[in-house]
PDB file of C-alpha atoms in Angstrom:
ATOM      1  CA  UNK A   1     111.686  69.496  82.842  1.00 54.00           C
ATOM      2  CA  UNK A   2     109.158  69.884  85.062  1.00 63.00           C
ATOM      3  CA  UNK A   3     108.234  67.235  87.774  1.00 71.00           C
ATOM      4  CA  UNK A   4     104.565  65.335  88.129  1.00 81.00           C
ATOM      5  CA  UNK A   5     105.640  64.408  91.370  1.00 80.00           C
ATOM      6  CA  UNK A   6     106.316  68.344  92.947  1.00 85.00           C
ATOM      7  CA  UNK A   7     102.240  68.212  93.339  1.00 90.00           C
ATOM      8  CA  UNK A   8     101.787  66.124  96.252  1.00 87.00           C
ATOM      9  CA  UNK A   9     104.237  68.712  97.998  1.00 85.00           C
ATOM     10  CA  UNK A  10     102.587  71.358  96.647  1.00 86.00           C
ATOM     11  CA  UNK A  11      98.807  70.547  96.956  1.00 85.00           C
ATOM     12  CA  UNK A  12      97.005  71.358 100.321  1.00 82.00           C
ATOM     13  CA  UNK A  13      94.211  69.211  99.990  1.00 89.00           C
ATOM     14  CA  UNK A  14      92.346  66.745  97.608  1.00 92.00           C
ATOM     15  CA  UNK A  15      91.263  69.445  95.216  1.00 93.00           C
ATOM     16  CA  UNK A  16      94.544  70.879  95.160  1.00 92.00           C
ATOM     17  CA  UNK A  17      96.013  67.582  93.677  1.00 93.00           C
ATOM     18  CA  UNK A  18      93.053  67.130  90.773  1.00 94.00           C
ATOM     19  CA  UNK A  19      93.701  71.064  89.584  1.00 95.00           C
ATOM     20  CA  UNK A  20      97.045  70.604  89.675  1.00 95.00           C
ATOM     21  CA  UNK A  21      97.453  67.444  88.275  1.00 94.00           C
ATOM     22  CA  UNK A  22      95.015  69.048  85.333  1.00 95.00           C
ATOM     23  CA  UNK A  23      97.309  71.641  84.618  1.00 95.00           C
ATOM     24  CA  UNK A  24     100.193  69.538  84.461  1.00 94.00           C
ATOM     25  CA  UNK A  25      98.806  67.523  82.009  1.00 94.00           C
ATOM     26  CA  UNK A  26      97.474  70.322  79.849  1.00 95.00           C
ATOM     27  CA  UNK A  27     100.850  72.549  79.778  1.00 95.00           C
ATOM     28  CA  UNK A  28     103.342  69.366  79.533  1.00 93.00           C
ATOM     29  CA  UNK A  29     101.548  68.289  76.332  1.00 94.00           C
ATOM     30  CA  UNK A  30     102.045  71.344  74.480  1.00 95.00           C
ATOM     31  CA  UNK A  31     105.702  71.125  75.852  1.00 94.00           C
ATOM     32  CA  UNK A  32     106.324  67.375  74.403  1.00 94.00           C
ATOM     33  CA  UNK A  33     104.494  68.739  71.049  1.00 95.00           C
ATOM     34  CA  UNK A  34     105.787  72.206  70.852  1.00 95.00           C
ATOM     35  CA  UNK A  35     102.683  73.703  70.147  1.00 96.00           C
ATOM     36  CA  UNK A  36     100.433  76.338  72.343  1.00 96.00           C
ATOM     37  CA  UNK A  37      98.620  74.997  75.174  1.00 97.00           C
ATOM     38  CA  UNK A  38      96.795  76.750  77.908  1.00 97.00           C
ATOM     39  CA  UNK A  39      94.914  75.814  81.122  1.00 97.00           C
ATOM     40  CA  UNK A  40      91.864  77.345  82.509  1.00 97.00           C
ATOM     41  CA  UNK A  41      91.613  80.491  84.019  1.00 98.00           C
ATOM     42  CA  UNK A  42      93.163  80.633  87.677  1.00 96.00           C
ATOM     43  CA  UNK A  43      92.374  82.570  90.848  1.00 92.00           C
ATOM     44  CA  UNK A  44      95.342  84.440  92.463  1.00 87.00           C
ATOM     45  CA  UNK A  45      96.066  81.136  94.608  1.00 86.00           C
ATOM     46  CA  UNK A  46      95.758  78.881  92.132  1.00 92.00           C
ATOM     47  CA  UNK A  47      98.562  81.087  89.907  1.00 92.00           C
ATOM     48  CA  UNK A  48     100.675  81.004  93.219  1.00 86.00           C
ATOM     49  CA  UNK A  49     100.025  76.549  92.934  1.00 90.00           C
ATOM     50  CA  UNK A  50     101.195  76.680  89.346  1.00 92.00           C
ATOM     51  CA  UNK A  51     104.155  78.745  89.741  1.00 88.00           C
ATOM     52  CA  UNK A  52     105.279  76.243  92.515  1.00 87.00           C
ATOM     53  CA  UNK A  53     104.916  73.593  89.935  1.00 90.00           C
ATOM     54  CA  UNK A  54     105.680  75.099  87.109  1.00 90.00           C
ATOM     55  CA  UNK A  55     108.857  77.454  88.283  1.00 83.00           C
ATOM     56  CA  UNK A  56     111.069  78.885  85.750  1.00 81.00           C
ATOM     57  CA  UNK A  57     109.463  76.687  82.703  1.00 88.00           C
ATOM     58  CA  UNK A  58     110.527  78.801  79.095  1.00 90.00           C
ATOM     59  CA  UNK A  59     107.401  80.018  77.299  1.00 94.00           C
ATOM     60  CA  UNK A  60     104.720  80.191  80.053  1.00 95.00           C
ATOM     61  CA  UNK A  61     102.884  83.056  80.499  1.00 95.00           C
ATOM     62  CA  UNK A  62     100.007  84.013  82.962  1.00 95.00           C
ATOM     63  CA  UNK A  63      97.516  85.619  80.442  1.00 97.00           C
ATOM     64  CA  UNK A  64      93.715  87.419  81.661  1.00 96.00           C
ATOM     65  CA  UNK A  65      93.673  89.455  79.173  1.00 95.00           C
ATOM     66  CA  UNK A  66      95.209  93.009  80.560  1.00 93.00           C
ATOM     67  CA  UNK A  67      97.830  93.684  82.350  1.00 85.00           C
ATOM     68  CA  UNK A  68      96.214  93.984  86.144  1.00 85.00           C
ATOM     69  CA  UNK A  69      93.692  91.074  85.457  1.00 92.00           C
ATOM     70  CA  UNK A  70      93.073  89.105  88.592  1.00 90.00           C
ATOM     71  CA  UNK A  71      92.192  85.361  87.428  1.00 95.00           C
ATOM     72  CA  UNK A  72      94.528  84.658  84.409  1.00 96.00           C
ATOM     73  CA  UNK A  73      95.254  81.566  82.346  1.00 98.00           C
ATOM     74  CA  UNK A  74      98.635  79.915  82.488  1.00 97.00           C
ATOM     75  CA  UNK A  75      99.654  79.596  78.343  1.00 97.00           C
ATOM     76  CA  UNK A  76     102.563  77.834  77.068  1.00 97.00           C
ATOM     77  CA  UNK A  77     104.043  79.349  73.500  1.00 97.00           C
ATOM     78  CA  UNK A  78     106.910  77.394  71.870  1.00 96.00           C
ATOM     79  CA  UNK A  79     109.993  79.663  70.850  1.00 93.00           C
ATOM     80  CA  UNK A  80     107.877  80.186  67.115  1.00 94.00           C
ATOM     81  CA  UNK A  81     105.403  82.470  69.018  1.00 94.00           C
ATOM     82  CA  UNK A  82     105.538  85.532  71.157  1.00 92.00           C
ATOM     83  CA  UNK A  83     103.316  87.052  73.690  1.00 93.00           C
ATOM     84  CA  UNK A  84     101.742  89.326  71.212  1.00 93.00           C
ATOM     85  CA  UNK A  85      99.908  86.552  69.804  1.00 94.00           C
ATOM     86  CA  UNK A  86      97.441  86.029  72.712  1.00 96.00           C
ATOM     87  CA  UNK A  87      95.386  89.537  71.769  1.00 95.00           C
ATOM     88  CA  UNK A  88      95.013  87.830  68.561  1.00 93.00           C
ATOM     89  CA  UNK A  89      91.643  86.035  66.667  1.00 90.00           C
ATOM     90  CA  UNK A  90      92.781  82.552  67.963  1.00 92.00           C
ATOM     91  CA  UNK A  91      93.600  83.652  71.610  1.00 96.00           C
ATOM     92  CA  UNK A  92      92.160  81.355  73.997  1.00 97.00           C
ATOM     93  CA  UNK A  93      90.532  84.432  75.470  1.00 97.00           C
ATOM     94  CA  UNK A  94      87.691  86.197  74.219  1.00 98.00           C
ATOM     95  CA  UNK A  95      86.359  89.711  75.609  1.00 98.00           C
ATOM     96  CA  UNK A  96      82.576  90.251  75.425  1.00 98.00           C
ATOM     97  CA  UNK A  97      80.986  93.700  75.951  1.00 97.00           C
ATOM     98  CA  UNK A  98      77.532  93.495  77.677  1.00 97.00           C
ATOM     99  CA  UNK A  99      75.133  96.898  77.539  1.00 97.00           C
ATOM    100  CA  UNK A 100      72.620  97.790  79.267  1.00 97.00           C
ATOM    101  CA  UNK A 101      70.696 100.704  80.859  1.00 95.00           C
ATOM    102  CA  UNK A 102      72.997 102.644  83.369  1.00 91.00           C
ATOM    103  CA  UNK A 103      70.147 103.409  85.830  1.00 92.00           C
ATOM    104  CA  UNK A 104      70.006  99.361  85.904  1.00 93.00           C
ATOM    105  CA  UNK A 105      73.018  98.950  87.230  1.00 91.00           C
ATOM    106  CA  UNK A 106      74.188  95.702  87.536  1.00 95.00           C
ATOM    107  CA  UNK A 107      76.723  94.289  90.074  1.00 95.00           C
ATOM    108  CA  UNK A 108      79.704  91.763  89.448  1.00 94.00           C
ATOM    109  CA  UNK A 109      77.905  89.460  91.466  1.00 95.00           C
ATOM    110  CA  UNK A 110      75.380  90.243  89.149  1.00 97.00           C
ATOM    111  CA  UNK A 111      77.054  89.055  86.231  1.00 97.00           C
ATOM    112  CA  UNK A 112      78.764  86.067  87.947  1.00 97.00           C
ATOM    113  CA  UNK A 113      75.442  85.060  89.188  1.00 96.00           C
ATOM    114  CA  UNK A 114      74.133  85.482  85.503  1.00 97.00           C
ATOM    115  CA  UNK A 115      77.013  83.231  84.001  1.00 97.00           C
ATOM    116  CA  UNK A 116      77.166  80.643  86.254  1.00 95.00           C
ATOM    117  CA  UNK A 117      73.074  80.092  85.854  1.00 95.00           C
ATOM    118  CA  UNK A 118      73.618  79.525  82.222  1.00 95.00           C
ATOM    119  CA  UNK A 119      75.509  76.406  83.336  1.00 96.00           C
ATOM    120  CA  UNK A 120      78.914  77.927  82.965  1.00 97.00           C
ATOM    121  CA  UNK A 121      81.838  76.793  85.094  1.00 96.00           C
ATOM    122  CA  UNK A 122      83.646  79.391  86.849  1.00 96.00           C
ATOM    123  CA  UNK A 123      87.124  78.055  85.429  1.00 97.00           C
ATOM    124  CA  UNK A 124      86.108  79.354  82.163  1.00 98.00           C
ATOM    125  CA  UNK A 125      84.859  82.782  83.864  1.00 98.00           C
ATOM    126  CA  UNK A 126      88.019  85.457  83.990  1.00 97.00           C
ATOM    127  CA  UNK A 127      87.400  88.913  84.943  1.00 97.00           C
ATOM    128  CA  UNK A 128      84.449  90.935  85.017  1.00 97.00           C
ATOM    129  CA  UNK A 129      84.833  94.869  84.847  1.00 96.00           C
ATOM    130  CA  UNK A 130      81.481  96.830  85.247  1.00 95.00           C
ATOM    131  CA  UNK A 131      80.926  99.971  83.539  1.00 92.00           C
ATOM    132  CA  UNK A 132      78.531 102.696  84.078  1.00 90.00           C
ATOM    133  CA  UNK A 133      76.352 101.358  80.730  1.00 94.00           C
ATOM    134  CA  UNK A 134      78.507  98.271  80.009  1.00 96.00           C
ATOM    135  CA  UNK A 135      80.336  95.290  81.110  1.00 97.00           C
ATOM    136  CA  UNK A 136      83.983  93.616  79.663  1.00 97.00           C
ATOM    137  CA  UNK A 137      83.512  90.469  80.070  1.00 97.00           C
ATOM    138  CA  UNK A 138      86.474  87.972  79.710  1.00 98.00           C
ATOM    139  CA  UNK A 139      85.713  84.042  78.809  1.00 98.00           C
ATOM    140  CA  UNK A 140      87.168  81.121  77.795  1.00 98.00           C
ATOM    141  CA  UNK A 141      87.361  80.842  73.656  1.00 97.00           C
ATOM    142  CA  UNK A 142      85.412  77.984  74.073  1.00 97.00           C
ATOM    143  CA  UNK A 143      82.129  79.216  75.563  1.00 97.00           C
ATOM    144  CA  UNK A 144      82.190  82.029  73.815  1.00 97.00           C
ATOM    145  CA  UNK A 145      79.345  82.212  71.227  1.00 97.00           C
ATOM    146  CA  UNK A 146      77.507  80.361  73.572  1.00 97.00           C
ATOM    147  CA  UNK A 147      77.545  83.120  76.176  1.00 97.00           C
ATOM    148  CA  UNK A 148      76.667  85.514  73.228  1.00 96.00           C
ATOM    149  CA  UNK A 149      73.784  84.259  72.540  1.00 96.00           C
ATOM    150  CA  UNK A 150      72.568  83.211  76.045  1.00 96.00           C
ATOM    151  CA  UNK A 151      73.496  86.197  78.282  1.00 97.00           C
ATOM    152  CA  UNK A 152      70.606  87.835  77.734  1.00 96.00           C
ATOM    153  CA  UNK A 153      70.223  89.666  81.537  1.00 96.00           C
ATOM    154  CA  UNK A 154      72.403  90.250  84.474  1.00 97.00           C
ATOM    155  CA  UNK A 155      69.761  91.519  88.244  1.00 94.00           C
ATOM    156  CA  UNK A 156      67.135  93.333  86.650  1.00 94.00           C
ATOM    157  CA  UNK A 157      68.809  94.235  83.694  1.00 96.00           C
ATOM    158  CA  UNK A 158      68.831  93.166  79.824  1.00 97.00           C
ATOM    159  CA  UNK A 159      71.915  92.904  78.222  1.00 97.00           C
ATOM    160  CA  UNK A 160      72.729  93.338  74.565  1.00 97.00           C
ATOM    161  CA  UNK A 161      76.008  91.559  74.060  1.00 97.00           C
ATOM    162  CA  UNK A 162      78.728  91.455  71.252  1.00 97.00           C
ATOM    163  CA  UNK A 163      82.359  90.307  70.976  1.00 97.00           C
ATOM    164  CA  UNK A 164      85.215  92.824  70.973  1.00 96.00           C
ATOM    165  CA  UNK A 165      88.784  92.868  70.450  1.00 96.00           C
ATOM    166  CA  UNK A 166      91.364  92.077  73.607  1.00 96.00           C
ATOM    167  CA  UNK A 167      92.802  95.062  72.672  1.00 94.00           C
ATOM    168  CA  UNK A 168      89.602  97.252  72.858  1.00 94.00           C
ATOM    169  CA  UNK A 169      88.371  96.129  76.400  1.00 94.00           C
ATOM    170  CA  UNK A 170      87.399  98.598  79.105  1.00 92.00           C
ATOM    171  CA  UNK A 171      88.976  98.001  82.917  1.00 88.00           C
ATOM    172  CA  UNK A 172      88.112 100.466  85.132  1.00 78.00           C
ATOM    173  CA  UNK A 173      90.426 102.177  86.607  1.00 80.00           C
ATOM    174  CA  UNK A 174      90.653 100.866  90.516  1.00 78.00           C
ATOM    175  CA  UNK A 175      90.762 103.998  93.141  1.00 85.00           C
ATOM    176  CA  UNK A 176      94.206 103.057  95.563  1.00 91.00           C
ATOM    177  CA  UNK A 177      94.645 104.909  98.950  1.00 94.00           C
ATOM    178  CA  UNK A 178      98.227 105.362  99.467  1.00 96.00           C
ATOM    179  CA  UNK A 179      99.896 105.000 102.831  1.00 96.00           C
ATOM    180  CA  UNK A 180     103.230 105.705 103.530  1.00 96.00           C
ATOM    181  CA  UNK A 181     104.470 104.173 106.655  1.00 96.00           C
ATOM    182  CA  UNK A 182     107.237 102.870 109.121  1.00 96.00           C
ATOM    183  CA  UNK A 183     107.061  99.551 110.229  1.00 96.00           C
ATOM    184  CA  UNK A 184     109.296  97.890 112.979  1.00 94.00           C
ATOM    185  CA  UNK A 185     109.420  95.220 111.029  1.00 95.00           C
ATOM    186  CA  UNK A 186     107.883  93.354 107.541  1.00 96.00           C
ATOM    187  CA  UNK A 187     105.437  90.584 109.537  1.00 97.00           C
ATOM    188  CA  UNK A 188     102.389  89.884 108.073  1.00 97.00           C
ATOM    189  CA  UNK A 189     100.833  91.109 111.320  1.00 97.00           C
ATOM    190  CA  UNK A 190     102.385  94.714 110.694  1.00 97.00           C
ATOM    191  CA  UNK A 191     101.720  95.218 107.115  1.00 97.00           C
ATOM    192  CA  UNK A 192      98.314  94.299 107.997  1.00 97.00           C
ATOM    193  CA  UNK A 193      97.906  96.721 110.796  1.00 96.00           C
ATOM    194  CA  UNK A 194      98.934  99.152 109.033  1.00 97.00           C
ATOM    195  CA  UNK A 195      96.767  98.907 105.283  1.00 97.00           C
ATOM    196  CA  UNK A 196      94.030  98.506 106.917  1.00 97.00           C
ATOM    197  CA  UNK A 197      94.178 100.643 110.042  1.00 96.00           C
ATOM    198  CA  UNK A 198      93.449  98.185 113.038  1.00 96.00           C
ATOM    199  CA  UNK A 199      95.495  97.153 115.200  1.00 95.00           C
ATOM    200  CA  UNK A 200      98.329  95.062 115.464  1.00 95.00           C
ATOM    201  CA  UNK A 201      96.988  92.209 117.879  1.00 96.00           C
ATOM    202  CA  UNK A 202      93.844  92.453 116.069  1.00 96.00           C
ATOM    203  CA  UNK A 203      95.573  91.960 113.065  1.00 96.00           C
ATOM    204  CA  UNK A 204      97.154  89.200 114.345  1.00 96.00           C
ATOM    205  CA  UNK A 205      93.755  87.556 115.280  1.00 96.00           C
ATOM    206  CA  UNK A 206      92.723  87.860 111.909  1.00 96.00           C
ATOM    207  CA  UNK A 207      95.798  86.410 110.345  1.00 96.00           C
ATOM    208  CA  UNK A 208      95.233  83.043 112.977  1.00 96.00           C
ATOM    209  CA  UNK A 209      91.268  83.160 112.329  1.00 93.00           C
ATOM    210  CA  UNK A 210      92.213  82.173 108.621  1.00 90.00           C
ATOM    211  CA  UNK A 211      90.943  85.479 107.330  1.00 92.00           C
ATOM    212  CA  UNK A 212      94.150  86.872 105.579  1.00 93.00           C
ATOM    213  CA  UNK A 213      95.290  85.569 102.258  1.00 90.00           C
ATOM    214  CA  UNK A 214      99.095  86.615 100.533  1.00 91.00           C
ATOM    215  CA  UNK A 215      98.477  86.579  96.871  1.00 85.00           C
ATOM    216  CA  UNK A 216      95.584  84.318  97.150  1.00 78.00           C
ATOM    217  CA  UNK A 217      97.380  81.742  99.343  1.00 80.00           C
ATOM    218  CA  UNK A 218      95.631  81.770 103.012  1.00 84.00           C
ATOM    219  CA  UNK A 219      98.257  82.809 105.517  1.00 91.00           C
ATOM    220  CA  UNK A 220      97.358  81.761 109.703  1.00 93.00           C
ATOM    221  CA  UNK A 221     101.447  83.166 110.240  1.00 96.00           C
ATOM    222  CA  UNK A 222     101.001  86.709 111.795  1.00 96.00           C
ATOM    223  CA  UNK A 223     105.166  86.623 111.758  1.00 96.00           C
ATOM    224  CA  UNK A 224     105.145  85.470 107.899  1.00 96.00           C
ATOM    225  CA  UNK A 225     107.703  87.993 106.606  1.00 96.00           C
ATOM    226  CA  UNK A 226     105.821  90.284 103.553  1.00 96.00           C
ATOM    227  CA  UNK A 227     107.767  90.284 100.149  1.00 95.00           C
ATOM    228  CA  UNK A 228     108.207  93.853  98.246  1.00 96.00           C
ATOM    229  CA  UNK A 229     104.921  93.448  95.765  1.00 93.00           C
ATOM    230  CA  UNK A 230     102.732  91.538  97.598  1.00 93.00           C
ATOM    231  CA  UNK A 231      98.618  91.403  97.613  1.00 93.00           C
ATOM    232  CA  UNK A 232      97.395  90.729 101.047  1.00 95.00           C
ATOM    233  CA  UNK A 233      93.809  90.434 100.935  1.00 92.00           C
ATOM    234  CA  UNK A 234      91.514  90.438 104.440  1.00 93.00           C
ATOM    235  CA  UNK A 235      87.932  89.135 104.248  1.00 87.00           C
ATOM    236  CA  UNK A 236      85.514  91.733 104.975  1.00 86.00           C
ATOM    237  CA  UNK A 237      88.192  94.547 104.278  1.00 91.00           C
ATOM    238  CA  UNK A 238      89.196  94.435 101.320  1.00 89.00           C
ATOM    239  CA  UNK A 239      92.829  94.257  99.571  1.00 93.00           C
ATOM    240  CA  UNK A 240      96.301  95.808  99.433  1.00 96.00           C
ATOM    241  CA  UNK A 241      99.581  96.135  98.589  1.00 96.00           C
ATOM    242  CA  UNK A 242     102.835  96.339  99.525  1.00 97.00           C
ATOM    243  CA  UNK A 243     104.065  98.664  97.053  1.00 96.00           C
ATOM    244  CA  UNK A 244     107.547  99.911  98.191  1.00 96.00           C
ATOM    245  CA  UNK A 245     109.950  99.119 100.563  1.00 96.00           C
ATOM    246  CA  UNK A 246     111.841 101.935 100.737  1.00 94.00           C
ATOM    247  CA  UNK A 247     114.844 101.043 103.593  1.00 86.00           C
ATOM    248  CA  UNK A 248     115.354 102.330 107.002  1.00 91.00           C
ATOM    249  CA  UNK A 249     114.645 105.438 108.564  1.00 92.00           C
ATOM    250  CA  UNK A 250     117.117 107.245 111.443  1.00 91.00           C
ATOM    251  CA  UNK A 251     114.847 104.762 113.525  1.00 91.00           C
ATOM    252  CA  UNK A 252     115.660 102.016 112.715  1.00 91.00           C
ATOM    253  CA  UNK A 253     112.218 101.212 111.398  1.00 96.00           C
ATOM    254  CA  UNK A 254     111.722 100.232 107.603  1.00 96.00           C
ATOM    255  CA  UNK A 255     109.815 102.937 105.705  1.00 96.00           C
ATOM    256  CA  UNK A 256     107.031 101.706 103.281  1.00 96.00           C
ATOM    257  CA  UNK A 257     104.362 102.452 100.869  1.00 97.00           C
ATOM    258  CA  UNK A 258     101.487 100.474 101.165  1.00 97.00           C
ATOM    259  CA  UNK A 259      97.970 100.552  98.483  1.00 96.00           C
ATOM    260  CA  UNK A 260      94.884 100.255  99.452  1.00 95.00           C
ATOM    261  CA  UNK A 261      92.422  99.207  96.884  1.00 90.00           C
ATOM    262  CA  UNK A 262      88.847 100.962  97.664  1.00 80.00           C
TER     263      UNK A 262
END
């Protein structure tokens, strides 16, 4: 069973402890009453948090509603239930589609910006995928009809807005740069060096200047060792991924593939 008392080792600061403590209380209800239960949706570091917490619990499941989604829900279904049963009508999730006039052409901040001033809390805010003439917009159950009613423009744009199936959203389809490399060795300061093509001790000033995150957990370690699948994120640059690590060359240096979201 999971343990209330893992959050005060987990949690780096005040805020930390409330979220956590939140979630804990949310997921181990649905555990003592063997019914679903889910938690808001989470940010890449706040999933990292929950899986500290959480660890191999049966029946969670971080859901955003596709497969790549960024901020996701942590769910809890009892043995009765599968996975399947989230893209159903009583998900907690609900996808909205938002149109508007492509030469408009409103932004994500847009959209966040849009949400938020309706009152809107960003927990109950999941992903936002822009279109060329529409937006997928992914929201708590909850808030739901009241964001379909009172979206009503995004920047400069008026939005005509109606709910659609989990199963019929639109994510764009990201454009990755892929690298292949050989590294001398998997530090943080390497794999950053080379994804984003700087240098290695500017990397590593980077990494101490709090400006790298490893799956949305901020990293100030430029010799943090990189695991096989990890998102390293630098502010200002962008995102990648350590897609492959693929063993060593001749060398002696350990040949990668790294992604580079554009």
């Amino acid at each position: 069973m999971i343990n209330r008392s893992n959050i005060e080792k987990i949690a780096h600061s005040p805020e930390d402890k409330l979220l956590l403590a939140k979630l804990w209380d949310k997921i181990h209800s649905g555990i003592l009453r063997n019914i679903p239960s889910h938690t808001p949706f989470l940010s890449p570091g706040e999933q990292e948090m929950a899986r500290y917490l959480f660890g191999n619990v049966q029946g969670l499941h971080f859901f955003g509603g596709y497969e790549d989604a960024e901020r996701k829900m942590l769910v809890y279904l009892p043995d009765y239930l599968d996975e399947s049963c989230l893209y159903e009508e009583d998900s907690p999730m609900v996808c909205l589609r938002s149109s508007f006039y492509q030469l408009d052409a409103p932004t994500h901040r847009d959209f966040l910006g849009a949400l938020m001033g309706c009152g809107i809390a960003r927990e109950s805010i999941g992903d936002i995928c822009v279109g060329n003439a529409s937006c997928d917009l992914f929201v708590s159950a909850e808030i739901a009809t009241f964001v379909l009613h009172n979206l009503l423009s995004a920047g400069r744009a008026k939005l005509t807005m109606k709910t659609v199936s989990l199963k019929e959203a639109v994510v764009p389809v990201q454009e990755v740069k892929q690298i292949h490399d050989t590294l001398a060795s998997l530090r943080l300061d390497s794999v950053v060096s080379s994804g984003f093509r700087i240098g290695r001790s500017m990397a590593s000033q980077h990494i101490c200047a709090g400006k790298v995150s490893i799956d949305g957990l901020p990293c100030e370690k430029p010799d943090k060792p990189v695991a096989e699948g990890a998102k390293i994120s630098l502010r200002g640059a962008g995102k990648i991924k350590l897609e492959a690590v693929n063993g060593q060359t001749k060398k002696g240096r350990i040949s990668v593939v790294i992604h580079r979201y554009m």
